[in-house]
XYZ file of C-alpha atoms in Angstrom:
686
model
C -69.221 -82.214 -36.762
C -66.936 -79.817 -34.940
C -66.424 -76.537 -36.751
C -63.156 -74.620 -36.881
C -64.650 -71.813 -34.822
C -65.477 -74.208 -31.989
C -61.967 -75.529 -31.679
C -59.536 -74.159 -29.130
C -56.861 -71.768 -30.375
C -54.185 -74.313 -29.487
C -55.153 -76.422 -32.477
C -54.891 -73.635 -35.023
C -51.761 -72.718 -36.940
C -50.716 -69.493 -38.594
C -48.848 -70.959 -41.579
C -51.733 -72.951 -43.059
C -55.433 -73.504 -42.788
C -58.006 -75.656 -44.554
C -60.977 -74.216 -46.412
C -63.307 -77.059 -45.438
C -66.250 -76.345 -47.793
C -63.925 -75.931 -50.776
C -61.996 -79.083 -49.906
C -65.253 -81.012 -49.479
C -66.296 -79.962 -52.979
C -62.884 -80.997 -54.276
C -63.150 -84.434 -52.691
C -66.670 -85.001 -53.996
C -65.237 -84.534 -57.465
C -66.954 -84.569 -60.810
C -70.138 -86.103 -59.438
C -70.503 -83.859 -56.385
C -74.200 -83.103 -56.903
C -75.085 -86.759 -57.452
C -73.124 -87.785 -54.363
C -74.906 -85.175 -52.260
C -78.289 -86.323 -53.494
C -77.412 -89.911 -52.546
C -76.267 -88.770 -49.107
C -79.594 -86.997 -48.684
C -81.333 -90.322 -49.341
C -79.369 -92.215 -46.682
C -79.872 -89.363 -44.225
C -83.463 -90.648 -44.045
C -83.710 -93.182 -41.177
C -85.802 -95.394 -43.454
C -82.640 -96.130 -45.452
C -80.391 -96.739 -42.452
C -79.270 -99.998 -40.924
C -80.812 -101.071 -37.639
C -77.971 -102.695 -35.717
C -78.884 -106.099 -34.318
C -82.035 -106.498 -36.378
C -82.905 -110.184 -36.995
C -81.602 -111.095 -40.399
C -84.958 -112.183 -41.848
C -86.370 -108.745 -40.999
C -83.213 -107.065 -42.238
C -83.598 -108.766 -45.625
C -87.171 -107.571 -46.032
C -86.219 -104.073 -44.944
C -83.512 -103.869 -47.603
C -85.862 -105.153 -50.316
C -88.344 -102.457 -49.296
C -85.560 -99.888 -49.501
C -84.733 -101.015 -53.032
C -88.361 -100.662 -54.074
C -88.375 -97.144 -52.648
C -85.205 -96.325 -54.576
C -86.958 -97.319 -57.795
C -90.134 -95.410 -56.993
C -88.653 -92.244 -55.497
C -85.094 -91.706 -56.734
C -82.966 -91.489 -59.824
C -81.602 -95.015 -59.551
C -81.357 -96.084 -63.194
C -78.809 -93.601 -64.524
C -76.557 -96.248 -66.104
C -79.266 -97.630 -68.382
C -80.329 -96.425 -71.841
C -82.357 -93.239 -72.009
C -84.965 -95.036 -74.094
C -85.659 -97.346 -71.157
C -85.847 -94.654 -68.487
C -82.154 -94.300 -67.717
C -79.677 -91.510 -68.414
C -76.728 -93.285 -70.089
C -74.623 -91.921 -67.218
C -72.353 -94.757 -66.118
C -69.928 -92.908 -63.886
C -72.645 -90.877 -62.188
C -74.648 -94.000 -61.501
C -71.788 -95.652 -59.636
C -70.992 -92.456 -57.738
C -74.536 -92.506 -56.325
C -74.564 -96.206 -55.471
C -71.240 -95.976 -53.634
C -72.747 -93.489 -51.206
C -75.416 -95.963 -50.079
C -72.781 -97.608 -47.885
C -73.316 -94.781 -45.392
C -76.906 -95.928 -44.906
C -76.381 -99.671 -44.883
C -73.710 -101.649 -46.737
C -76.343 -104.341 -47.353
C -78.389 -101.779 -49.280
C -75.385 -100.789 -51.374
C -74.513 -104.394 -52.231
C -78.086 -105.564 -52.891
C -78.525 -102.594 -55.224
C -75.305 -103.677 -56.905
C -76.616 -107.225 -57.310
C -79.867 -106.073 -58.913
C -78.652 -103.265 -61.144
C -74.886 -103.619 -61.332
C -74.835 -107.374 -61.958
C -78.204 -108.913 -62.906
C -79.675 -106.087 -64.998
C -76.267 -104.994 -66.308
C -75.520 -108.518 -67.507
C -78.714 -108.421 -69.568
C -77.722 -104.980 -70.883
C -74.078 -105.686 -71.693
C -74.127 -109.387 -72.579
C -77.547 -109.434 -74.251
C -78.755 -107.958 -77.521
C -81.788 -105.930 -78.640
C -84.210 -108.810 -78.185
C -83.133 -109.316 -74.571
C -83.301 -105.598 -73.884
C -86.830 -105.431 -75.201
C -88.109 -108.561 -73.449
C -86.185 -108.728 -70.206
C -84.349 -105.567 -69.261
C -87.137 -103.251 -68.207
C -88.533 -105.658 -65.607
C -85.028 -106.112 -64.189
C -84.456 -102.354 -64.093
C -87.716 -101.606 -62.296
C -87.407 -104.528 -59.869
C -90.428 -106.327 -61.260
C -88.035 -109.278 -61.499
C -85.546 -109.407 -58.621
C -82.574 -111.294 -60.003
C -79.470 -113.234 -59.030
C -76.096 -113.199 -60.738
C -75.206 -116.893 -60.814
C -71.524 -117.007 -61.683
C -69.634 -118.155 -58.579
C -69.715 -121.852 -57.668
C -68.933 -123.586 -54.414
C -65.954 -125.247 -56.052
C -64.856 -122.352 -58.256
C -64.815 -118.796 -56.980
C -62.432 -116.500 -58.804
C -61.569 -119.205 -61.367
C -64.682 -118.569 -63.447
C -63.258 -120.230 -66.557
C -63.317 -123.596 -64.759
C -66.915 -123.596 -63.499
C -68.696 -126.938 -63.687
C -72.261 -125.991 -64.689
C -73.034 -126.975 -68.293
C -75.499 -125.777 -70.925
C -75.630 -128.277 -73.790
C -77.566 -127.371 -76.909
C -80.348 -129.655 -78.112
C -80.931 -128.842 -81.789
C -84.103 -130.941 -81.918
C -85.916 -128.621 -79.501
C -83.730 -125.507 -79.930
C -83.070 -125.430 -76.195
C -80.070 -125.517 -73.913
C -80.072 -128.147 -71.203
C -78.725 -126.439 -68.093
C -77.284 -128.877 -65.592
C -75.306 -129.033 -62.368
C -73.226 -132.211 -62.716
C -71.775 -132.373 -59.180
C -72.125 -130.697 -55.770
C -69.145 -128.393 -56.222
C -70.858 -126.859 -59.259
C -73.732 -125.432 -57.215
C -73.955 -121.683 -57.695
C -73.129 -120.147 -54.335
C -73.079 -116.918 -52.284
C -75.604 -115.346 -54.666
C -77.515 -112.264 -53.562
C -81.280 -112.590 -54.178
C -80.965 -116.383 -54.513
C -82.187 -117.430 -51.065
C -85.576 -115.680 -51.060
C -86.282 -112.772 -53.359
C -84.959 -113.702 -56.795
C -87.371 -114.910 -59.469
C -84.767 -115.122 -62.257
C -81.017 -115.388 -62.623
C -78.301 -114.760 -65.150
C -76.553 -118.135 -65.036
C -73.025 -118.711 -66.292
C -72.305 -122.144 -67.731
C -70.008 -123.988 -70.118
C -71.736 -123.791 -73.530
C -71.529 -127.123 -75.362
C -72.634 -127.842 -78.912
C -72.320 -130.801 -81.265
C -69.889 -130.408 -84.157
C -70.898 -131.627 -87.657
C -69.008 -134.860 -87.058
C -70.874 -135.509 -83.833
C -68.055 -134.339 -81.555
C -69.160 -132.297 -78.533
C -67.403 -128.918 -78.376
C -67.113 -126.733 -75.280
C -67.118 -123.060 -76.294
C -66.392 -121.835 -72.796
C -68.389 -119.824 -70.294
C -71.508 -118.009 -71.520
C -74.472 -116.380 -69.786
C -78.135 -117.447 -69.865
C -81.307 -115.808 -68.597
C -83.121 -118.390 -66.452
C -86.384 -118.040 -64.454
C -85.879 -119.750 -61.077
C -89.042 -119.127 -58.991
C -92.750 -118.711 -59.373
C -93.310 -114.982 -58.867
C -96.568 -115.591 -56.959
C -95.816 -118.574 -54.714
C -92.058 -118.069 -54.386
C -91.515 -121.776 -55.014
C -88.615 -122.998 -57.165
C -89.568 -123.888 -60.723
C -89.227 -127.524 -61.897
C -85.608 -128.622 -62.111
C -84.337 -125.714 -60.005
C -83.317 -126.105 -56.379
C -81.308 -124.295 -53.785
C -80.496 -123.413 -50.203
C -80.277 -120.365 -48.023
C -76.686 -119.474 -47.077
C -78.076 -118.455 -43.702
C -76.612 -116.035 -41.195
C -73.295 -114.532 -42.302
C -70.473 -112.573 -40.718
C -71.916 -109.377 -42.205
C -74.236 -107.998 -44.898
C -77.178 -109.890 -43.438
C -79.645 -107.658 -45.231
C -78.870 -109.640 -48.394
C -80.493 -113.026 -48.987
C -77.442 -114.927 -50.195
C -78.102 -118.475 -51.286
C -77.201 -121.428 -53.509
C -78.777 -122.686 -56.723
C -78.577 -125.951 -58.662
C -80.134 -127.087 -61.937
C -81.317 -130.543 -62.961
C -81.528 -130.607 -66.772
C -83.451 -127.331 -66.907
C -84.406 -126.426 -70.476
C -83.599 -122.875 -71.543
C -84.899 -121.488 -74.862
C -82.181 -120.709 -77.417
C -83.199 -117.037 -77.459
C -82.362 -116.744 -73.724
C -78.655 -117.204 -74.369
C -77.241 -113.698 -73.824
C -75.560 -113.733 -77.193
C -73.697 -110.486 -77.729
C -70.339 -112.288 -77.756
C -71.379 -115.812 -78.719
C -74.431 -117.222 -80.486
C -75.828 -120.612 -81.455
C -77.903 -120.957 -84.633
C -80.979 -123.160 -84.781
C -78.941 -126.027 -86.233
C -76.362 -125.780 -83.443
C -73.700 -123.818 -85.321
C -71.698 -121.642 -82.941
C -70.472 -118.171 -83.946
C -68.783 -115.259 -82.219
C -67.461 -111.830 -83.229
C -64.369 -112.676 -81.164
C -62.597 -115.691 -82.598
C -60.088 -116.263 -79.804
C -61.834 -118.107 -76.902
C -59.627 -116.578 -74.233
C -60.127 -113.042 -75.476
C -63.853 -113.693 -75.792
C -64.050 -114.866 -72.177
C -62.193 -111.860 -70.795
C -64.225 -109.482 -72.961
C -67.468 -110.862 -71.525
C -66.214 -110.560 -67.967
C -64.785 -107.131 -68.686
C -68.254 -105.752 -69.386
C -69.046 -106.409 -65.711
C -66.051 -104.482 -64.330
C -68.366 -101.946 -62.693
C -68.708 -104.219 -59.657
C -65.025 -103.772 -58.856
C -65.200 -100.052 -59.565
C -68.109 -99.552 -57.168
C -66.492 -101.647 -54.429
C -63.401 -99.467 -54.627
C -65.545 -96.390 -54.061
C -67.722 -97.911 -51.345
C -64.716 -99.218 -49.409
C -63.086 -95.790 -49.579
C -66.288 -94.220 -48.257
C -66.400 -96.729 -45.404
C -62.825 -95.800 -44.465
C -63.811 -92.129 -44.405
C -66.833 -92.836 -42.192
C -64.660 -94.723 -39.710
C -61.998 -92.011 -39.675
C -64.550 -89.245 -39.196
C -65.878 -91.106 -36.154
C -62.465 -91.906 -34.668
C -60.847 -88.509 -35.244
C -63.873 -86.614 -33.913
C -63.845 -88.785 -30.793
C -60.069 -88.376 -30.434
C -60.462 -84.588 -30.546
C -62.940 -84.680 -27.651
C -62.070 -87.634 -25.434
C -59.401 -86.961 -22.808
C -57.137 -89.480 -21.154
C -54.097 -89.193 -18.834
C -53.131 -85.998 -17.051
C -50.762 -83.539 -18.682
C -48.328 -81.109 -17.143
C -51.124 -78.857 -15.835
C -53.109 -81.747 -14.281
C -55.677 -81.396 -17.070
C -56.272 -84.577 -19.017
C -54.934 -84.652 -22.568
C -57.060 -84.925 -25.707
C -56.383 -88.336 -27.294
C -55.225 -86.901 -30.596
C -52.527 -84.915 -28.815
C -50.815 -88.195 -27.910
C -48.096 -88.976 -30.432
C -49.006 -92.614 -30.946
C -52.632 -91.725 -31.540
C -51.503 -89.410 -34.319
C -49.318 -92.209 -35.702
C -52.299 -94.552 -35.773
C -54.885 -92.292 -37.370
C -53.319 -89.538 -39.460
C -51.516 -91.804 -41.975
C -54.874 -93.516 -42.522
C -56.457 -90.127 -43.226
C -53.745 -89.616 -45.844
C -54.532 -93.035 -47.348
C -58.223 -92.164 -47.488
C -57.422 -89.039 -49.483
C -55.173 -90.996 -51.840
C -57.890 -93.629 -52.299
C -60.484 -90.937 -52.981
C -58.456 -89.248 -55.698
C -57.462 -92.559 -57.292
C -61.092 -93.674 -57.316
C -62.152 -90.456 -59.030
C -59.723 -91.287 -61.836
C -61.049 -94.853 -61.996
C -64.615 -93.531 -62.306
C -63.539 -91.221 -65.128
C -61.896 -94.119 -66.980
C -64.977 -96.277 -66.450
C -67.304 -93.586 -67.772
C -65.082 -92.928 -70.796
C -65.213 -96.588 -71.800
C -68.857 -97.347 -71.085
C -70.144 -94.091 -72.558
C -68.397 -95.005 -75.805
C -66.201 -91.891 -75.809
C -63.059 -93.972 -75.500
C -64.133 -97.578 -75.946
C -61.287 -99.526 -77.524
C -59.702 -102.880 -76.618
C -56.744 -100.982 -75.194
C -58.806 -98.649 -72.998
C -60.942 -101.554 -71.784
C -57.786 -103.461 -70.837
C -56.455 -100.397 -69.023
C -59.754 -99.977 -67.166
C -59.816 -103.624 -66.095
C -56.220 -103.389 -64.877
C -56.881 -100.176 -62.950
C -59.978 -101.678 -61.315
C -58.027 -104.816 -60.412
C -55.318 -102.549 -58.973
C -57.502 -100.332 -56.807
C -60.273 -102.650 -55.592
C -57.898 -104.860 -53.538
C -56.003 -101.850 -52.248
C -59.017 -99.900 -51.004
C -60.870 -102.901 -49.556
C -57.838 -104.125 -47.624
C -57.209 -100.550 -46.495
C -60.818 -100.259 -45.330
C -60.471 -103.331 -43.133
C -57.218 -102.058 -41.634
C -58.640 -98.557 -41.186
C -61.874 -99.621 -39.521
C -60.049 -101.967 -37.152
C -57.523 -99.292 -36.199
C -60.308 -96.785 -35.637
C -62.148 -99.311 -33.476
C -59.072 -99.842 -31.317
C -58.389 -96.100 -31.151
C -61.857 -95.628 -29.643
C -61.273 -98.224 -26.936
C -64.291 -99.929 -25.451
C -66.607 -97.316 -26.942
C -65.526 -98.458 -30.384
C -66.771 -101.962 -29.624
C -70.323 -100.811 -28.969
C -72.657 -101.413 -31.890
C -74.111 -97.913 -31.494
C -70.802 -96.464 -32.658
C -70.906 -98.223 -36.044
C -67.291 -99.428 -36.232
C -67.824 -103.126 -35.485
C -70.791 -103.189 -37.842
C -68.782 -101.579 -40.632
C -65.979 -104.077 -40.059
C -68.353 -107.022 -40.298
C -70.100 -105.736 -43.409
C -66.925 -104.700 -45.252
C -65.081 -107.939 -44.501
C -66.423 -109.769 -47.547
C -65.474 -106.911 -49.884
C -61.930 -108.284 -49.988
C -63.041 -111.585 -51.524
C -66.013 -110.883 -53.754
C -66.084 -109.368 -57.236
C -62.667 -110.965 -57.501
C -60.549 -112.223 -54.604
C -57.993 -109.520 -53.832
C -54.960 -111.782 -54.142
C -56.155 -113.113 -57.488
C -56.770 -109.571 -58.740
C -53.261 -108.514 -57.764
C -51.997 -111.537 -59.670
C -53.839 -110.309 -62.775
C -52.238 -106.895 -62.318
C -48.795 -108.463 -62.000
C -49.289 -110.402 -65.238
C -50.207 -107.166 -66.992
C -47.111 -105.468 -65.570
C -44.953 -108.328 -66.803
C -46.578 -108.195 -70.228
C -46.059 -104.458 -70.552
C -42.483 -104.827 -69.350
C -41.731 -107.484 -71.967
C -43.330 -105.400 -74.719
C -41.324 -102.382 -73.677
C -38.063 -104.254 -73.827
C -39.028 -106.172 -76.982
C -37.194 -109.253 -75.817
C -36.835 -111.562 -78.798
C -33.848 -113.680 -77.886
C -32.059 -115.365 -75.050
C -29.216 -112.920 -75.621
C -31.501 -109.958 -74.918
C -32.646 -111.540 -71.670
C -29.083 -112.356 -70.694
C -28.076 -108.739 -71.218
C -31.073 -107.567 -69.194
C -30.195 -109.868 -66.306
C -26.592 -108.697 -66.420
C -27.649 -105.048 -66.392
C -29.971 -105.629 -63.466
C -27.243 -107.483 -61.594
C -24.880 -104.578 -62.192
C -27.545 -102.120 -61.058
C -28.113 -104.121 -57.869
C -24.397 -104.307 -57.239
C -24.080 -100.559 -57.725
C -26.833 -99.755 -55.266
C -25.577 -102.289 -52.750
C -21.943 -101.199 -52.855
C -20.936 -100.027 -49.353
C -19.076 -97.083 -50.907
C -22.284 -95.737 -52.457
C -24.194 -96.119 -49.222
C -21.351 -94.500 -47.312
C -21.348 -91.565 -49.710
C -25.040 -91.019 -49.123
C -24.574 -91.258 -45.376
C -21.710 -88.750 -45.443
C -23.804 -86.347 -47.495
C -26.496 -86.474 -44.836
C -24.261 -86.120 -41.787
C -24.416 -82.710 -40.173
C -27.210 -81.516 -42.428
C -30.458 -83.302 -41.694
C -32.255 -80.486 -43.495
C -30.752 -81.565 -46.803
C -32.028 -85.107 -46.316
C -35.458 -83.908 -45.217
C -35.607 -81.505 -48.129
C -35.004 -84.321 -50.556
C -37.569 -86.606 -48.933
C -40.316 -84.028 -49.141
C -39.434 -83.305 -52.743
C -42.116 -84.642 -55.078
C -39.612 -86.031 -57.573
C -37.737 -87.918 -54.838
C -40.910 -89.605 -53.596
C -41.897 -90.482 -57.161
C -38.444 -91.897 -57.838
C -38.468 -94.048 -54.702
C -41.941 -95.461 -55.363
C -41.370 -95.958 -59.094
C -37.956 -97.535 -58.707
C -39.386 -100.106 -56.320
C -42.103 -101.130 -58.769
C -39.789 -101.280 -61.763
C -37.130 -103.227 -59.907
C -39.627 -105.760 -58.559
C -41.160 -106.283 -62.006
C -37.752 -106.618 -63.646
C -36.572 -109.136 -61.057
C -39.764 -111.184 -61.465
C -39.408 -111.085 -65.253
C -35.829 -112.328 -65.048
C -36.808 -115.102 -62.626
C -39.666 -116.253 -64.865
C -37.819 -115.970 -68.180
C -36.817 -119.674 -68.273
C -40.515 -120.636 -68.225
C -40.750 -120.027 -71.964
C -38.544 -123.021 -72.702
C -39.842 -125.347 -69.951
C -42.519 -128.032 -70.191
C -45.941 -126.762 -69.005
C -45.765 -128.443 -65.604
C -42.294 -127.077 -64.883
C -43.282 -123.615 -66.114
C -46.317 -123.636 -63.826
C -44.147 -124.696 -60.886
C -41.730 -121.847 -61.612
C -44.607 -119.374 -61.671
C -45.940 -120.686 -58.354
C -42.491 -120.343 -56.818
C -42.506 -116.627 -57.626
C -46.194 -115.878 -57.072
C -45.576 -113.943 -53.871
C -43.057 -111.636 -55.573
C -45.573 -110.972 -58.341
C -48.320 -110.052 -55.891
C -45.981 -107.755 -53.961
C -45.014 -106.041 -57.222
C -48.694 -105.434 -57.928
C -49.131 -104.018 -54.421
C -46.213 -101.651 -54.971
C -47.746 -100.606 -58.283
C -51.098 -99.901 -56.599
C -49.430 -97.719 -53.972
C -47.674 -95.739 -56.683
C -50.956 -95.336 -58.614
C -52.621 -93.853 -55.536
C -49.683 -91.543 -54.806
C -49.710 -90.274 -58.397
C -53.452 -89.630 -58.233
C -53.019 -87.675 -54.994
C -50.219 -85.645 -56.592
C -52.280 -84.837 -59.673
C -55.182 -83.759 -57.473
C -52.913 -81.371 -55.561
C -52.299 -79.417 -58.740
C -56.018 -78.609 -58.971
C -56.329 -77.099 -55.461
C -56.447 -73.313 -55.723
C -56.609 -72.233 -52.086
C -52.977 -71.782 -50.888
C -53.573 -72.811 -47.270
C -55.525 -75.903 -48.238
C -52.903 -76.861 -50.804
C -50.131 -76.506 -48.210
C -51.926 -78.807 -45.782
C -52.764 -81.320 -48.520
C -49.165 -81.305 -49.710
C -48.067 -82.314 -46.235
C -50.765 -84.976 -46.229
C -49.520 -86.277 -49.598
C -45.972 -86.316 -48.230
C -47.200 -88.251 -45.210
C -48.802 -90.791 -47.525
C -45.712 -91.159 -49.709
C -43.218 -91.381 -46.868
C -45.433 -93.779 -44.916
C -45.229 -96.077 -47.950
C -41.450 -95.741 -47.974
C -41.272 -96.384 -44.224
C -43.538 -99.426 -44.612
C -41.022 -100.905 -47.038
C -37.789 -99.628 -45.486
C -36.331 -103.126 -45.392
C -36.649 -103.335 -49.177
C -35.022 -99.935 -49.699
C -32.153 -100.834 -47.371
C -31.608 -104.313 -48.821
C -31.601 -102.941 -52.357
C -29.361 -100.037 -51.414
C -31.846 -97.329 -52.345
C -31.554 -95.636 -48.944
C -28.747 -95.442 -46.459
C -29.387 -96.257 -42.814
C -29.098 -92.564 -41.986
C -31.601 -91.495 -44.578
C -33.900 -94.334 -43.548
C -33.925 -92.895 -40.031
C -34.733 -89.498 -41.507
C -37.850 -90.958 -43.147
C -39.330 -91.844 -39.783
C -38.248 -88.632 -38.090
C -39.748 -86.504 -40.855
C -42.996 -88.444 -40.642
C -43.084 -87.501 -36.956
C -42.648 -83.841 -37.913
C -45.414 -84.081 -40.479
C -47.761 -85.566 -37.898
C -47.177 -82.599 -35.581
C -47.868 -80.171 -38.428
C -50.991 -82.008 -39.565
C -52.458 -82.618 -36.131
C -54.113 -79.143 -35.897
C -55.918 -79.826 -39.174
C -57.090 -83.366 -38.430
C -60.704 -82.398 -37.755
C -60.853 -80.201 -40.840
C -59.510 -83.032 -42.962
C -62.194 -85.490 -41.860
C -64.949 -82.858 -41.823
C -64.130 -82.287 -45.493
C -65.306 -85.841 -46.194
C -68.741 -84.233 -45.982
C -70.481 -86.681 -43.666
C -72.811 -85.219 -41.062
C -74.082 -86.761 -37.822
C -76.946 -88.343 -39.767
C -74.379 -90.297 -41.787
C -71.946 -91.164 -39.001
C -74.684 -92.118 -36.512
C -72.102 -92.786 -33.804
C -72.784 -91.594 -30.279
C -69.093 -90.899 -29.682
C -68.986 -88.566 -32.697
C -72.210 -86.722 -31.858
C -70.732 -84.141 -29.483
C -71.954 -86.012 -26.414
C -68.364 -86.853 -25.483
C -67.423 -83.168 -25.596
C -70.252 -82.388 -23.182
C -69.114 -85.134 -20.798
C -65.517 -83.945 -20.889
C -66.444 -80.327 -20.239
C -68.630 -81.390 -17.327
C -65.762 -83.385 -15.837
C -63.251 -80.571 -16.325
C -65.611 -78.012 -14.805
C -66.148 -80.222 -11.759
C -62.395 -80.731 -11.294
C -61.710 -77.009 -11.644
C -64.395 -76.222 -9.097
C -62.948 -78.775 -6.696
C -59.486 -77.265 -6.981
C -60.752 -73.696 -6.660
C -62.786 -74.471 -3.539
C -59.920 -76.193 -1.806
C -62.139 -79.219 -1.256
C -60.250 -81.470 -3.624
C -58.732 -84.479 -1.908
C -54.939 -84.463 -1.797
C -53.267 -87.313 -3.728
C -51.532 -89.737 -1.424
C -48.173 -89.145 -3.077
C -48.374 -85.492 -2.032
C -48.915 -86.318 1.627
C -45.679 -86.121 3.597
C -45.120 -88.760 6.232
């Protein structure tokens, strides 16, 4: 990394400076020591990805890395102390998220083994399962798969086709794959390494009258391979998913079951049990609530993906900004080539993404705190679990989509050098690509968030009659008319004319940014609620069609909500920064984040009359001013991410580019000083 002392005076400013070590500690958050210890692990080349390694070798390398994690590191923090863990749920995820810097395949395979397979036994099983099965899963004696997703049903888990029908005569479940689309698919550890799986299936029992009853999706512990020979057990089959677009250190595969008999005791029965005679019971009577409660216990996958994706964005930005501060291109006024980051468009490409990375970091820290509060038991209620699930569904899509956009922009900003595998960016892009569709497809997750927003909105308004809804619609129509009235827009424009400072002052005001972001969310939710209100009195098919017609608006409302959540987290974090210079720079970075969101949605603000055309222009012009003010601090801001050369592992961020540029500049200066430099043709007079 480049230190402040090494940078030329031209990139320093008198009005603000960043205390990099203090800011790094601030960004690392509550689990700073655990994050540093994880970064020390992936600083070891033995835990780092070898670009271009054949995928069969890559898989074995990652399995070896997992075994080393068990033997040499504190990898079981989330599990009970009595079993060798630490009952530290938030700290455990904070460590796992950092593995992405070594190899995303390592981070995800660790998540499969401990965050999904072993955690399903822990959270969906009971004392008997913990005693019999959990320890071997924790210590990797039994590598396991998490067999939920099916070829024909990805995010729609409730509709999976695999069945587990209870046979009271033998006290066994008969696990069966009735058709090809019900094959379990994309499962880590399924292709080669897994010897058992937690399999999700529709639990079917016989009622007293002989009627077969489907109690919905439940989880079963199922051995799938002989631990010695590696061969599938009788009735179990599968395929290797083969080479993928990324994450090829994970042995993803498919599984199917042909009337495999599973002992009754291997139903993970915390939320649903079957007695010897076939009687079904559950502590949660409502089937829908039971289903979502079971899935909610596995929310840590989404939480960890949010953190890992944010870390990947920071790695990419550290590489691209470091390169942009050293690489020179195109001559300036003094015939010396200009550092890339001094070009205005380069600042426009990278610095708003740095601001997003900070917002994502602070929002993730709050998500980790909420996760730890619930899973530690300190604040474990149905309401807090619902809030946690909503927050995870809000942030995971946002950070994973942002990571893809960030890595691609960084790749382009590094030109051809960014396309070389040695500079990490293409590899990160390939590995992070699938993050947007696993542990919940991003679009589906945003849809869940939108439904929660609509539910909270309806509860807040306590709409009990058609008259209430009619009044709401009328009020919203009046509000829209007010904001869209030309007179109101003209008044705002007149207020701004001749005094751009007043407009800028309002835009950088925290309350103004909050109002703009909040108003957009609330308006979008209210408009969607009004549009969907007739669904309550429509036949099911017509109601479903109405919902589909407005699905896009719902997803955009969820996106707006996610942006506001991140902005609020950034703003709360600002209040905890003590160093005045650092706080001043971070405030500008927060303003850049907030106003970039407003600029991104300027059409909405103009159409809905929230901004005049004049003030809309001021948004963009003030962003340009912020970029100029933040440019001198760009290297400090990415250095504060805390990743060293051993984590970045990119030749263009190693300092080699700085050496090349200085060599070239020295040669050109010597040529000019000696008078031996060739004269450009345009300077030759005819």
